[in-house]
Amino acid sequence: ESLSYLSCSCYPALPAMAGAQLRDCDPQARLAGLLHLKGVPAKIGIAMVAGLLNDADPEVAAMTVNLIGRWAEVNFGLKMADTVPTQDPKTGVNEYRPGSESKVRAGIERAKAWWARHAG
């Protein structure tokens, strides 16, 4: 929550602090870091987050794809809803929607290919 406070006060070191969150072992901390990088310029943001395209957590990787897409003005065909499990009404078990795993992988691969062409 301290990043939220700093974000509201336009703290100049916020991008560096949010970037530090990207290296945390907790996926929720990495997500928080990503959320607080939305306002940075593309030339700074993309380079900071591109490594998370390989993140083991599908939600972190998907948010990374969406941020890069937003900065680059490219649609990689991935929605955050594809990474959110929904509760099965019969079993009560949280499950991903059918096909969501392949959508996430395809979006990540498209973003990786784009980054490989534009990293320089």
PDB file of C-alpha atoms in Angstrom:
ATOM      1  CA  GLU A   1       0.000   0.000   0.000  1.00  0.00           C
ATOM      2  CA  SER A   2       2.958   2.342   0.409  1.00  0.00           C
ATOM      3  CA  LEU A   3       3.414   2.330  -3.372  1.00  0.00           C
ATOM      4  CA  SER A   4      -0.194   3.493  -3.741  1.00  0.00           C
ATOM      5  CA  TYR A   5       0.459   6.400  -1.403  1.00  0.00           C
ATOM      6  CA  LEU A   6       3.637   7.343  -3.269  1.00  0.00           C
ATOM      7  CA  SER A   7       1.801   7.048  -6.565  1.00  0.00           C
ATOM      8  CA  CYS A   8      -0.802   9.566  -5.436  1.00  0.00           C
ATOM      9  CA  SER A   9       1.913  11.993  -4.373  1.00  0.00           C
ATOM     10  CA  CYS A  10       3.854  11.670  -7.681  1.00  0.00           C
ATOM     11  CA  TYR A  11       6.981  10.543  -5.858  1.00  0.00           C
ATOM     12  CA  PRO A  12       9.881  10.668  -8.363  1.00  0.00           C
ATOM     13  CA  ALA A  13      11.489   7.426  -7.159  1.00  0.00           C
ATOM     14  CA  LEU A  14       8.252   5.437  -7.601  1.00  0.00           C
ATOM     15  CA  PRO A  15       9.344   3.742 -10.865  1.00  0.00           C
ATOM     16  CA  ALA A  16      12.555   2.497  -9.246  1.00  0.00           C
ATOM     17  CA  MET A  17      10.674   1.282  -6.169  1.00  0.00           C
ATOM     18  CA  ALA A  18       8.011  -0.432  -8.291  1.00  0.00           C
ATOM     19  CA  GLY A  19      10.776  -1.968 -10.397  1.00  0.00           C
ATOM     20  CA  ALA A  20      12.316  -3.462  -7.266  1.00  0.00           C
ATOM     21  CA  GLN A  21       8.994  -5.230  -6.621  1.00  0.00           C
ATOM     22  CA  LEU A  22       9.387  -7.058  -9.929  1.00  0.00           C
ATOM     23  CA  ARG A  23      12.202  -9.137  -8.426  1.00  0.00           C
ATOM     24  CA  ASP A  24      10.230 -10.219  -5.355  1.00  0.00           C
ATOM     25  CA  CYS A  25       9.570 -13.948  -4.902  1.00  0.00           C
ATOM     26  CA  ASP A  26       5.878 -13.254  -4.166  1.00  0.00           C
ATOM     27  CA  PRO A  27       3.771 -13.012  -7.357  1.00  0.00           C
ATOM     28  CA  GLN A  28       1.418 -10.558  -5.630  1.00  0.00           C
ATOM     29  CA  ALA A  29       4.355  -8.222  -4.994  1.00  0.00           C
ATOM     30  CA  ARG A  30       5.381  -8.497  -8.651  1.00  0.00           C
ATOM     31  CA  LEU A  31       1.804  -7.682  -9.686  1.00  0.00           C
ATOM     32  CA  ALA A  32       1.846  -4.637  -7.404  1.00  0.00           C
ATOM     33  CA  GLY A  33       5.072  -3.489  -9.020  1.00  0.00           C
ATOM     34  CA  LEU A  34       3.570  -3.890 -12.486  1.00  0.00           C
ATOM     35  CA  LEU A  35       0.457  -1.949 -11.517  1.00  0.00           C
ATOM     36  CA  HIS A  36       2.532   0.983 -10.363  1.00  0.00           C
ATOM     37  CA  LEU A  37       4.558   1.109 -13.564  1.00  0.00           C
ATOM     38  CA  LYS A  38       1.583   1.833 -15.828  1.00  0.00           C
ATOM     39  CA  GLY A  39       2.341   5.542 -15.930  1.00  0.00           C
ATOM     40  CA  VAL A  40       6.019   5.365 -16.861  1.00  0.00           C
ATOM     41  CA  PRO A  41       7.116   6.093 -20.436  1.00  0.00           C
ATOM     42  CA  ALA A  42       7.260   3.106 -22.771  1.00  0.00           C
ATOM     43  CA  LYS A  43      11.013   3.340 -23.348  1.00  0.00           C
ATOM     44  CA  ILE A  44      11.557   2.866 -19.602  1.00  0.00           C
ATOM     45  CA  GLY A  45       8.683   0.520 -18.795  1.00  0.00           C
ATOM     46  CA  ILE A  46       9.085  -2.087 -21.502  1.00  0.00           C
ATOM     47  CA  ALA A  47      12.730  -2.710 -20.700  1.00  0.00           C
ATOM     48  CA  MET A  48      11.917  -2.940 -16.969  1.00  0.00           C
ATOM     49  CA  VAL A  49       9.177  -5.552 -17.342  1.00  0.00           C
ATOM     50  CA  ALA A  50      10.208  -7.614 -20.392  1.00  0.00           C
ATOM     51  CA  GLY A  51      11.936 -10.221 -18.228  1.00  0.00           C
ATOM     52  CA  LEU A  52       8.591 -11.050 -16.631  1.00  0.00           C
ATOM     53  CA  LEU A  53       7.362 -12.504 -19.912  1.00  0.00           C
ATOM     54  CA  ASN A  54       9.046 -15.664 -18.584  1.00  0.00           C
ATOM     55  CA  ASP A  55       7.385 -15.463 -15.156  1.00  0.00           C
ATOM     56  CA  ALA A  56       6.066 -18.758 -13.771  1.00  0.00           C
ATOM     57  CA  ASP A  57       2.874 -17.077 -12.552  1.00  0.00           C
ATOM     58  CA  PRO A  58       0.398 -16.777 -15.467  1.00  0.00           C
ATOM     59  CA  GLU A  59      -1.212 -13.648 -14.037  1.00  0.00           C
ATOM     60  CA  VAL A  60       2.152 -11.862 -13.774  1.00  0.00           C
ATOM     61  CA  ALA A  61       3.121 -12.892 -17.299  1.00  0.00           C
ATOM     62  CA  ALA A  62      -0.286 -11.845 -18.668  1.00  0.00           C
ATOM     63  CA  MET A  63      -0.152  -8.452 -16.974  1.00  0.00           C
ATOM     64  CA  THR A  64       3.335  -8.008 -18.417  1.00  0.00           C
ATOM     65  CA  VAL A  65       1.999  -8.811 -21.898  1.00  0.00           C
ATOM     66  CA  ASN A  66      -0.816  -6.321 -21.450  1.00  0.00           C
ATOM     67  CA  LEU A  67       1.471  -3.560 -20.193  1.00  0.00           C
ATOM     68  CA  ILE A  68       3.911  -4.052 -23.057  1.00  0.00           C
ATOM     69  CA  GLY A  69       0.989  -4.073 -25.480  1.00  0.00           C
ATOM     70  CA  ARG A  70      -0.361  -0.859 -23.982  1.00  0.00           C
ATOM     71  CA  TRP A  71       3.004   0.887 -24.178  1.00  0.00           C
ATOM     72  CA  ALA A  72       3.767  -0.416 -27.674  1.00  0.00           C
ATOM     73  CA  GLU A  73       0.183   0.021 -28.916  1.00  0.00           C
ATOM     74  CA  VAL A  74       0.098  -3.621 -29.994  1.00  0.00           C
ATOM     75  CA  ASN A  75      -2.649  -6.146 -29.267  1.00  0.00           C
ATOM     76  CA  PHE A  76      -1.121  -9.505 -28.373  1.00  0.00           C
ATOM     77  CA  GLY A  77      -4.574 -11.130 -28.109  1.00  0.00           C
ATOM     78  CA  LEU A  78      -4.510 -11.730 -24.368  1.00  0.00           C
ATOM     79  CA  LYS A  79      -7.005 -10.560 -21.774  1.00  0.00           C
ATOM     80  CA  MET A  80      -6.471 -10.589 -18.034  1.00  0.00           C
ATOM     81  CA  ALA A  81      -9.726 -12.542 -17.744  1.00  0.00           C
ATOM     82  CA  ASP A  82      -7.903 -15.447 -19.388  1.00  0.00           C
ATOM     83  CA  THR A  83      -5.704 -15.730 -16.296  1.00  0.00           C
ATOM     84  CA  VAL A  84      -8.385 -15.563 -13.635  1.00  0.00           C
ATOM     85  CA  PRO A  85      -9.853 -18.859 -12.433  1.00  0.00           C
ATOM     86  CA  THR A  86     -13.595 -19.024 -11.938  1.00  0.00           C
ATOM     87  CA  GLN A  87     -15.446 -21.149  -9.455  1.00  0.00           C
ATOM     88  CA  ASP A  88     -17.206 -24.186 -10.872  1.00  0.00           C
ATOM     89  CA  PRO A  89     -20.813 -23.939  -9.620  1.00  0.00           C
ATOM     90  CA  LYS A  90     -21.101 -27.702  -9.166  1.00  0.00           C
ATOM     91  CA  THR A  91     -17.811 -28.518  -7.473  1.00  0.00           C
ATOM     92  CA  GLY A  92     -16.829 -25.168  -5.956  1.00  0.00           C
ATOM     93  CA  VAL A  93     -13.308 -25.643  -7.296  1.00  0.00           C
ATOM     94  CA  ASN A  94     -11.545 -22.678  -8.883  1.00  0.00           C
ATOM     95  CA  GLU A  95     -10.666 -23.595 -12.466  1.00  0.00           C
ATOM     96  CA  TYR A  96      -9.388 -21.773 -15.498  1.00  0.00           C
ATOM     97  CA  ARG A  97     -11.772 -21.386 -18.407  1.00  0.00           C
ATOM     98  CA  PRO A  98     -11.320 -23.933 -21.189  1.00  0.00           C
ATOM     99  CA  GLY A  99      -8.639 -22.765 -23.594  1.00  0.00           C
ATOM    100  CA  SER A 100      -7.347 -20.016 -21.311  1.00  0.00           C
ATOM    101  CA  GLU A 101      -3.979 -21.678 -20.793  1.00  0.00           C
ATOM    102  CA  SER A 102      -3.315 -21.859 -24.530  1.00  0.00           C
ATOM    103  CA  LYS A 103      -4.464 -18.219 -24.970  1.00  0.00           C
ATOM    104  CA  VAL A 104      -2.049 -17.105 -22.265  1.00  0.00           C
ATOM    105  CA  ARG A 105       0.844 -19.045 -23.796  1.00  0.00           C
ATOM    106  CA  ALA A 106       0.079 -17.736 -27.293  1.00  0.00           C
ATOM    107  CA  GLY A 107      -0.119 -14.125 -26.076  1.00  0.00           C
ATOM    108  CA  ILE A 108       3.154 -14.480 -24.202  1.00  0.00           C
ATOM    109  CA  GLU A 109       4.873 -15.971 -27.248  1.00  0.00           C
ATOM    110  CA  ARG A 110       3.597 -13.131 -29.468  1.00  0.00           C
ATOM    111  CA  ALA A 111       4.882 -10.582 -26.958  1.00  0.00           C
ATOM    112  CA  LYS A 112       8.261 -12.355 -26.727  1.00  0.00           C
ATOM    113  CA  ALA A 113       8.559 -12.351 -30.519  1.00  0.00           C
ATOM    114  CA  TRP A 114       7.689  -8.648 -30.617  1.00  0.00           C
ATOM    115  CA  TRP A 115      10.267  -7.909 -27.897  1.00  0.00           C
ATOM    116  CA  ALA A 116      12.936  -9.915 -29.731  1.00  0.00           C
ATOM    117  CA  ARG A 117      12.400  -7.669 -32.780  1.00  0.00           C
ATOM    118  CA  HIS A 118      12.219  -4.390 -30.826  1.00  0.00           C
ATOM    119  CA  ALA A 119      14.558  -4.837 -27.849  1.00  0.00           C
ATOM    120  CA  GLY A 120      17.237  -2.635 -29.407  1.00  0.00           C
TER     121      GLY A 120
END
